[in-house]
PDB file of C-alpha atoms in Angstrom:
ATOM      1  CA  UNK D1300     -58.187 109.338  42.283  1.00 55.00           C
ATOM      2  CA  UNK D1301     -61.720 111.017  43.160  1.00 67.00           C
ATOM      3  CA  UNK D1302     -64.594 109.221  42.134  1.00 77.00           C
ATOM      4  CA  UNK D1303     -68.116 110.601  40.924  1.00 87.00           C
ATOM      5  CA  UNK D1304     -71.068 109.439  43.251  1.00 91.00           C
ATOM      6  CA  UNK D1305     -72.861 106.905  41.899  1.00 95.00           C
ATOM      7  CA  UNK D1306     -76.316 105.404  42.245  1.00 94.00           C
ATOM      8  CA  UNK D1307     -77.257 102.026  40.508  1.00 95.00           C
ATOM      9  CA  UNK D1308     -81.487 101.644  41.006  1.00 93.00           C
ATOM     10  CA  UNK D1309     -82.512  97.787  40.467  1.00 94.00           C
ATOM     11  CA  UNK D1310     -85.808  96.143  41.015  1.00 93.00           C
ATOM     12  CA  UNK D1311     -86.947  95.395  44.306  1.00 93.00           C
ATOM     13  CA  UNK D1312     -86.008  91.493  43.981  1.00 94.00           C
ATOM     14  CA  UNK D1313     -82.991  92.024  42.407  1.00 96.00           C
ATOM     15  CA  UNK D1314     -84.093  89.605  39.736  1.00 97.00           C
ATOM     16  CA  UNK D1315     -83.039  91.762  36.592  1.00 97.00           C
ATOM     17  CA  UNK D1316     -80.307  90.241  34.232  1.00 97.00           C
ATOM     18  CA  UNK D1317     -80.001  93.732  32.967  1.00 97.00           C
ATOM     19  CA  UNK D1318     -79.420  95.208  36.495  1.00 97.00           C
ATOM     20  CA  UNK D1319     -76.926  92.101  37.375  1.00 98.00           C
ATOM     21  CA  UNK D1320     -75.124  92.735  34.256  1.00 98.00           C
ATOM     22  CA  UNK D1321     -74.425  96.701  35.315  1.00 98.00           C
ATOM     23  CA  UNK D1322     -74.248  95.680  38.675  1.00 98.00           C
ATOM     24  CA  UNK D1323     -71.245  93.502  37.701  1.00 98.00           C
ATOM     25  CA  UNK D1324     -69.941  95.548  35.308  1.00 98.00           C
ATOM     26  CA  UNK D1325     -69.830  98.581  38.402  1.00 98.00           C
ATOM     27  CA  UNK D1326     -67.799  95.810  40.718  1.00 98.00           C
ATOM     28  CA  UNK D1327     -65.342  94.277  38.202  1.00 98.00           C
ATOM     29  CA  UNK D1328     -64.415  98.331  37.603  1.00 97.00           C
ATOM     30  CA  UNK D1329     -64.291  98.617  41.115  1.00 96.00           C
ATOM     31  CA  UNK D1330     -66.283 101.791  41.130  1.00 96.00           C
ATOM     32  CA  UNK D1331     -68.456 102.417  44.298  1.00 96.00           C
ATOM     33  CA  UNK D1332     -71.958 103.323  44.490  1.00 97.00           C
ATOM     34  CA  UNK D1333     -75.334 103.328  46.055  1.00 96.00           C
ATOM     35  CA  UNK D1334     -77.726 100.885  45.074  1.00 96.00           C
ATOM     36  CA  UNK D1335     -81.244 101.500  45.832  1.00 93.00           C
ATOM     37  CA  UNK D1336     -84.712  99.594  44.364  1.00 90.00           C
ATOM     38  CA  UNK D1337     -87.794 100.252  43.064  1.00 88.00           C
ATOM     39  CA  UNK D1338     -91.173  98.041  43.100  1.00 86.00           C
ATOM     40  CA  UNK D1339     -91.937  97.643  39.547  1.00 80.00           C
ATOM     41  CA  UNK D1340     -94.335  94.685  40.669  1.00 78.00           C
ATOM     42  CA  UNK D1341     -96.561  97.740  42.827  1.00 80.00           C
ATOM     43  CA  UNK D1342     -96.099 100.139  40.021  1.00 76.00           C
ATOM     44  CA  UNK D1343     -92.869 102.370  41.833  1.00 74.00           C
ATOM     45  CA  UNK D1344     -91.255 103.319  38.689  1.00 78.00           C
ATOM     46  CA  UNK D1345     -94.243 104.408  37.119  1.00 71.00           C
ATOM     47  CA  UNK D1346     -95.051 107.212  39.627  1.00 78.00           C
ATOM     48  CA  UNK D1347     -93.647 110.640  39.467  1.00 74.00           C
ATOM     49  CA  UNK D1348     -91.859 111.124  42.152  1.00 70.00           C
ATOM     50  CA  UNK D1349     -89.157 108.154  41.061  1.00 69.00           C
ATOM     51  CA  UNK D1350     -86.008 109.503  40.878  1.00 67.00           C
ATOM     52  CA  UNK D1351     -85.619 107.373  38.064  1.00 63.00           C
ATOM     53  CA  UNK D1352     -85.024 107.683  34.068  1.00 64.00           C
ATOM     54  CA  UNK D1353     -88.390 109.331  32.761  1.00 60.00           C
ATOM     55  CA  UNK D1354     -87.870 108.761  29.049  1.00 65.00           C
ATOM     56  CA  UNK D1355     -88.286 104.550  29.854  1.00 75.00           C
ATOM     57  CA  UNK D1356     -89.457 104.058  33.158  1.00 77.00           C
ATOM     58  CA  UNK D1357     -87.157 101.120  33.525  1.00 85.00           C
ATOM     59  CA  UNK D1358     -84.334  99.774  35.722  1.00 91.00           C
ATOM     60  CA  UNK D1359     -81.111  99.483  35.682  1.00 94.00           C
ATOM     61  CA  UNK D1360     -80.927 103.331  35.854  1.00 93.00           C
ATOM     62  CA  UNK D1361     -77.508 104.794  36.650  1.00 94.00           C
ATOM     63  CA  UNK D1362     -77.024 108.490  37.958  1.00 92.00           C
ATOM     64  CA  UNK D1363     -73.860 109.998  38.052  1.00 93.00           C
ATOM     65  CA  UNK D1364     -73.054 113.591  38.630  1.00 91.00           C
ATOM     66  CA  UNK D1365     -76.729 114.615  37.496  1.00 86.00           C
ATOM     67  CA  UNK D1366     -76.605 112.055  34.469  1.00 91.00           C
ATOM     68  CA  UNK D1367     -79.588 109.410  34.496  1.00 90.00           C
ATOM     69  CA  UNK D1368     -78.740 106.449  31.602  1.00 93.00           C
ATOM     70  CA  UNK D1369     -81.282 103.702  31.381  1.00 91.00           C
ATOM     71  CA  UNK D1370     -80.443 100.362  29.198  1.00 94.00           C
ATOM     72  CA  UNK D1371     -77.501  98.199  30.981  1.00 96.00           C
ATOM     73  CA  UNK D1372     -75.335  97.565  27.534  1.00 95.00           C
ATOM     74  CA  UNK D1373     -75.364 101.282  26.986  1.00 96.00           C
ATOM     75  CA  UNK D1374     -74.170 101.828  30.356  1.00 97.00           C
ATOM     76  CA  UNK D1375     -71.875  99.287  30.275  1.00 98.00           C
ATOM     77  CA  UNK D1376     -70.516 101.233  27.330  1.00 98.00           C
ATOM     78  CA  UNK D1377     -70.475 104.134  29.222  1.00 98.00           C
ATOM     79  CA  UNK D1378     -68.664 103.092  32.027  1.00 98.00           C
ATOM     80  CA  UNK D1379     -65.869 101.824  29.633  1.00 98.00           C
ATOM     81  CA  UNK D1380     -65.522 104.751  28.132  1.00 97.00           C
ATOM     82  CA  UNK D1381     -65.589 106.992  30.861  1.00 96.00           C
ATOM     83  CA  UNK D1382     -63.423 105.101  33.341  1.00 96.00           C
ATOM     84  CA  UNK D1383     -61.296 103.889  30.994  1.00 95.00           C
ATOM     85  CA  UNK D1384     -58.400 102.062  31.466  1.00 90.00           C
ATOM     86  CA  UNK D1385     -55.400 101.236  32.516  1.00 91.00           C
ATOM     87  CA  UNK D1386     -56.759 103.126  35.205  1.00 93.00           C
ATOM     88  CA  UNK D1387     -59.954 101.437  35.502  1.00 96.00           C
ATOM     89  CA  UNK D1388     -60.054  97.491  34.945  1.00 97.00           C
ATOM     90  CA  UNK D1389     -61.644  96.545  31.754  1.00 97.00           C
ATOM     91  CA  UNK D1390     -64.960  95.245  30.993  1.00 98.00           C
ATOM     92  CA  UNK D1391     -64.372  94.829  26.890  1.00 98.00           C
ATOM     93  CA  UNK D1392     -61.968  93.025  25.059  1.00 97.00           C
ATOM     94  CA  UNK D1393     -59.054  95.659  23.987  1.00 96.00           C
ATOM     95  CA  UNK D1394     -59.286  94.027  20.797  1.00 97.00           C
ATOM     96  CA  UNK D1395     -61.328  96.173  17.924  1.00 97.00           C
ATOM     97  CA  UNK D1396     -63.368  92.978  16.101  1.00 98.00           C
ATOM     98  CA  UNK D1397     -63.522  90.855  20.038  1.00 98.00           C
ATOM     99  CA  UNK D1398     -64.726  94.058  21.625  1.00 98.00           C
ATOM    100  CA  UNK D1399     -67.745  94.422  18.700  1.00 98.00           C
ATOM    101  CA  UNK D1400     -68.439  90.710  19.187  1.00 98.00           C
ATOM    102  CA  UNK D1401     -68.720  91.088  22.390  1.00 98.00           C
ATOM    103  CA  UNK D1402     -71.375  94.073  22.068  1.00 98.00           C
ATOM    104  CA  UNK D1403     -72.931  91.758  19.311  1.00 98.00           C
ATOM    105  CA  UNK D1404     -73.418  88.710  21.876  1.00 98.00           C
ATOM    106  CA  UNK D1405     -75.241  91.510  24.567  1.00 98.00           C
ATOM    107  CA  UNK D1406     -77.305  92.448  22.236  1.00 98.00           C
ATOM    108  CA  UNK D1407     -78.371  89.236  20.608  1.00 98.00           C
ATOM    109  CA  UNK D1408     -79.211  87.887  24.336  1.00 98.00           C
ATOM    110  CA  UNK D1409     -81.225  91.287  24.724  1.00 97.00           C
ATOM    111  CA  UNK D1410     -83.098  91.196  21.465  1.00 97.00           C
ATOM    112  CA  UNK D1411     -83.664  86.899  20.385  1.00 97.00           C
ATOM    113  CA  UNK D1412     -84.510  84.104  22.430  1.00 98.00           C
ATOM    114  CA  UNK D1413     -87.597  85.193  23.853  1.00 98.00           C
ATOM    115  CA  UNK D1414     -89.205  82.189  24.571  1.00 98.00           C
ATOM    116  CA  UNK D1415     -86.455  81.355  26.939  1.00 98.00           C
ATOM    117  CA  UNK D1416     -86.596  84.773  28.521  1.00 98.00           C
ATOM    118  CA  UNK D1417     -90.600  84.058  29.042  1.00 98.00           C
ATOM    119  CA  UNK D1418     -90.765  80.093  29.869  1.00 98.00           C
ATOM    120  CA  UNK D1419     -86.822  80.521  32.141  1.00 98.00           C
ATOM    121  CA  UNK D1420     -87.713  83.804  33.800  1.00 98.00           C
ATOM    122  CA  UNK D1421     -85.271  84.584  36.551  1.00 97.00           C
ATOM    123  CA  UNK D1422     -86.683  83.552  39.665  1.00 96.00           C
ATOM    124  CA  UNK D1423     -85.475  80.445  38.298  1.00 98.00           C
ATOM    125  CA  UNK D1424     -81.768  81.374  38.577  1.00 97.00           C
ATOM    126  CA  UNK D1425     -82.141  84.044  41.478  1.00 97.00           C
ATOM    127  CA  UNK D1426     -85.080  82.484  43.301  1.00 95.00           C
ATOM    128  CA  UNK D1427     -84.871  78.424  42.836  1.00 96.00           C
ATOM    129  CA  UNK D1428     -87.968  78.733  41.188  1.00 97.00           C
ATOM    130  CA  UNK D1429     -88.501  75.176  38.745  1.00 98.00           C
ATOM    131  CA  UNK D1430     -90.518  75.513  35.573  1.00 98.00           C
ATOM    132  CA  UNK D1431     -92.588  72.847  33.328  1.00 98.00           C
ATOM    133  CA  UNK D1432     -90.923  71.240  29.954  1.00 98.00           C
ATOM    134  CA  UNK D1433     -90.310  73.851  27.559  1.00 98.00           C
ATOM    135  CA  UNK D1434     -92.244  74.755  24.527  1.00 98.00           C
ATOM    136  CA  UNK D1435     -91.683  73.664  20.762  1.00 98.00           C
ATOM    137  CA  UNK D1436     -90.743  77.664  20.632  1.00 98.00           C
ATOM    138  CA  UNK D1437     -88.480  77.153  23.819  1.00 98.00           C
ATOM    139  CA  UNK D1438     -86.899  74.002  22.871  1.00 98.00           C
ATOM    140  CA  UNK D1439     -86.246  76.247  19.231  1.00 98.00           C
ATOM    141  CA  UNK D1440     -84.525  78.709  20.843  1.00 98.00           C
ATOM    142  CA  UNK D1441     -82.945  76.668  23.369  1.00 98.00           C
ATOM    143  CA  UNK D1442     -81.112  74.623  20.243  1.00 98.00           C
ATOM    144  CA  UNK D1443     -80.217  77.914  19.146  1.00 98.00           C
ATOM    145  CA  UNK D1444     -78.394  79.010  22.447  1.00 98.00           C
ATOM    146  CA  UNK D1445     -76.912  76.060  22.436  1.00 98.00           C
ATOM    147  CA  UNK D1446     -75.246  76.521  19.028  1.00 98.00           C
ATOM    148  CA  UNK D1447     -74.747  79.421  19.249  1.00 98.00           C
ATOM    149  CA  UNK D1448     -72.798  79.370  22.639  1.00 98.00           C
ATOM    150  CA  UNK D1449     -70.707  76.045  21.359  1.00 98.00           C
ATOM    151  CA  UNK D1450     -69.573  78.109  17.786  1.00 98.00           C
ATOM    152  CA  UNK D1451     -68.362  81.060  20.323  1.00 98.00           C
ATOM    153  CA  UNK D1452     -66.421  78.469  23.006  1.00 98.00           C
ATOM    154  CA  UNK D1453     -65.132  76.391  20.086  1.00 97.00           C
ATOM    155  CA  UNK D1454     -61.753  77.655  21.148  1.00 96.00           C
ATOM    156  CA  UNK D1455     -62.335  75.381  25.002  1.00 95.00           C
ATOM    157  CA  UNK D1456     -61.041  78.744  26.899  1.00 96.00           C
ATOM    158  CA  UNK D1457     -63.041  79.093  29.925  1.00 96.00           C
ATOM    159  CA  UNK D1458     -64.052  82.664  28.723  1.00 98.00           C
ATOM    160  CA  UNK D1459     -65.592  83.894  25.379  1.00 98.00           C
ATOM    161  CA  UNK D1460     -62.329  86.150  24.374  1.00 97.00           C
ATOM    162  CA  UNK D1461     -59.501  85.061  26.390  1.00 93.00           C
ATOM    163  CA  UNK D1462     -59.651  87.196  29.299  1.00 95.00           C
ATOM    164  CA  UNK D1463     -63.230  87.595  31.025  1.00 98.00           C
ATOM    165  CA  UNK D1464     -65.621  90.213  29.766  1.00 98.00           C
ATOM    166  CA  UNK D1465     -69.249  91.350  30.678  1.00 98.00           C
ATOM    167  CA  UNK D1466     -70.123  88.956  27.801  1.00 98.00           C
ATOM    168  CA  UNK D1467     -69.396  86.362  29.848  1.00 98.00           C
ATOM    169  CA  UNK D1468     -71.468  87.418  32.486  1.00 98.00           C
ATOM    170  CA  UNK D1469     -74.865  87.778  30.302  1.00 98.00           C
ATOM    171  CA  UNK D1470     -74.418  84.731  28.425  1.00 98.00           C
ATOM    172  CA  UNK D1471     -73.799  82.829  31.651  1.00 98.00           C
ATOM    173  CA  UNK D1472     -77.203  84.170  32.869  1.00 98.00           C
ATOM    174  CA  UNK D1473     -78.782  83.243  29.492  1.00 98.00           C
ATOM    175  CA  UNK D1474     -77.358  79.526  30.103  1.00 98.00           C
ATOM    176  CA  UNK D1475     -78.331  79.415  33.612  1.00 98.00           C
ATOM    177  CA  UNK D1476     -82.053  79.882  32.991  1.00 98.00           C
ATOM    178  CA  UNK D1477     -81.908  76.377  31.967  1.00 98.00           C
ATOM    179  CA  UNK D1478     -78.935  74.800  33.594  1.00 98.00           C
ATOM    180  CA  UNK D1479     -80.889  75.863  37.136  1.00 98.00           C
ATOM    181  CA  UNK D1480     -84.132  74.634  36.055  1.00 98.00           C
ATOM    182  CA  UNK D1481     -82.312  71.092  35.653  1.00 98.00           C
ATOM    183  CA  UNK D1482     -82.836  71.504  31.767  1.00 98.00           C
ATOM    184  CA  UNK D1483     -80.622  69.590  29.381  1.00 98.00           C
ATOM    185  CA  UNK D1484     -77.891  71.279  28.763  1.00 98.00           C
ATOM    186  CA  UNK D1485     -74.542  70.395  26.859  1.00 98.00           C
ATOM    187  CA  UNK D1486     -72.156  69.516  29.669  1.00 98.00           C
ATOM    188  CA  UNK D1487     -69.640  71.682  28.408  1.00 98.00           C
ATOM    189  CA  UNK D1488     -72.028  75.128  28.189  1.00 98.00           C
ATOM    190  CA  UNK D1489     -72.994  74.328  31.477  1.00 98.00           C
ATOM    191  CA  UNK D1490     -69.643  73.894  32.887  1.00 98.00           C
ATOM    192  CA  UNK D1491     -69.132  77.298  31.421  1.00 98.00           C
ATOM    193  CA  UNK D1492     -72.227  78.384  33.143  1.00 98.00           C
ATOM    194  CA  UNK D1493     -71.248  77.468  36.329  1.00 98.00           C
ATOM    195  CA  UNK D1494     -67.920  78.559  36.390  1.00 98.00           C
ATOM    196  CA  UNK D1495     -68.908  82.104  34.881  1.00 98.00           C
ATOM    197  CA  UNK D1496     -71.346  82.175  38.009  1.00 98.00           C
ATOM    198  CA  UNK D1497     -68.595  81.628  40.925  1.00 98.00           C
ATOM    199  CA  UNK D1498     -66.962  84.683  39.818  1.00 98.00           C
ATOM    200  CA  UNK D1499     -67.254  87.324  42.943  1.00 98.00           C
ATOM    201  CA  UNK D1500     -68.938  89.987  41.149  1.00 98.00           C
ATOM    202  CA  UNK D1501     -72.044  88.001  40.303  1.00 98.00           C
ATOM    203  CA  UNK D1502     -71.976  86.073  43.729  1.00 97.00           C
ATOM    204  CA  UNK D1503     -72.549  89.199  45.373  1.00 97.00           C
ATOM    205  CA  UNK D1504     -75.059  89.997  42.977  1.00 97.00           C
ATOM    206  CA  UNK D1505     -76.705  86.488  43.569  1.00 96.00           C
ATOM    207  CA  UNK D1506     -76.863  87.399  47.302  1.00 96.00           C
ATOM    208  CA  UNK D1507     -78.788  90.052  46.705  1.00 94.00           C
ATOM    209  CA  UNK D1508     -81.754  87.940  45.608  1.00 85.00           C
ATOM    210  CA  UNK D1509     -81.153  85.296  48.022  1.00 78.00           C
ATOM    211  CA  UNK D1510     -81.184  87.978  51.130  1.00 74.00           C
ATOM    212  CA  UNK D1511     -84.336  89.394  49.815  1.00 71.00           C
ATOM    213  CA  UNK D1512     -86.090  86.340  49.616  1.00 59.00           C
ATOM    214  CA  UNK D1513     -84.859  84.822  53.094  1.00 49.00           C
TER     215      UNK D1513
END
């Protein structure tokens, strides 16, 4: 079956959770396409001849057949949609109610937790980098993730809904930020963490960063 061509733009590090979760999303699909980066630390995506998404300025950008979408759950969304399957393999539950949790869990980790996002950036998980003790705000929201995360893995499957989703994948990240930093984490999100992390599509995200930087 002919594909589209398809261009993924991340930041130059490779450091975005939001590009990593597309970026995934595009592999466990098995669609190909062209990655290419922009500086946002020299001001690249800001300038007017970036072939980016003008309405945000803002990776992950996809293009596809003269499309440009911006905002990785709503391509993620996209993609499912549009290479649906059986053909394509599936990034959502099938189930209705497991398929809007699942868009629920994305978009809590987009929208809450901020002072993890700010004190457990991610050139801890992507770079090695180690941070100081967290806040009274981070240790808040950590407790948070951390109850949150053991209501949702109650069931002790090694995935949120059975069968892996992108879910998985952003949570994992969300987890890692602390697990990497050597945080204290319950052994049983972590082992979640980790095992999320092995999966192929996010190793060969991983090596992204880790090429870049060596």
């Amino acid at each position: 079956m002919s594909q589209p061509a398809m261009t993924l733009w991340s930041d130059a590090d490779f450091y975005s959770p939001y590009v990593m979760s597309v970026y995934v999303a595009l592999a466990e699909k098995g669609l190909p396409f062209t990655l290419k980066s922009v500086d946002l630390s020299r001001g690249e995506h800001l300038q007017p001849q970036w072939r980016g998404y003008a309405l945000t300025r803002r990776v992950p950008v996809l293009e596809i057949e003269g499309f440009e979408l911006s905002e990785s759950s709503a391509i993620a969304e996209y993609l499912e949609e549009r290479f649906a399957p059986p053909e394509w393999e599936r990034i959502y539950p099938l189930d209705l109610q497991k398929r809007a949790r699942a868009r629920q869990i994305q978009a809590w980790l987009r929208s809450a937790l901020v002072p993890i996002r700010e004190e457990r950036s991610t050139d801890v998980v992507f770079g090695g980098a180690k941070k100081p003790a967290l806040s009274e705000a981070g240790q808040h929201a950590a407790s948070q993730l951390y109850e949150t995360a053991s209501s949702l893995l109650a069931h002790g499957n090694p995935n949120l809904f059975g069968e892996w989703c992108i879910a998985d994948a952003d949570l994992a990240l969300m987890l890692n930020r602390l697990v990497l930093n050597g945080d204290d984490v319950p052994p049983r999100l972590a082992d979640y963490a980790s095992f999320q992390w092995q999966r192929a599509s996010v190793q060969r995200f991983a090596a992204l960063s880790a090429k870049r930087g060596g």
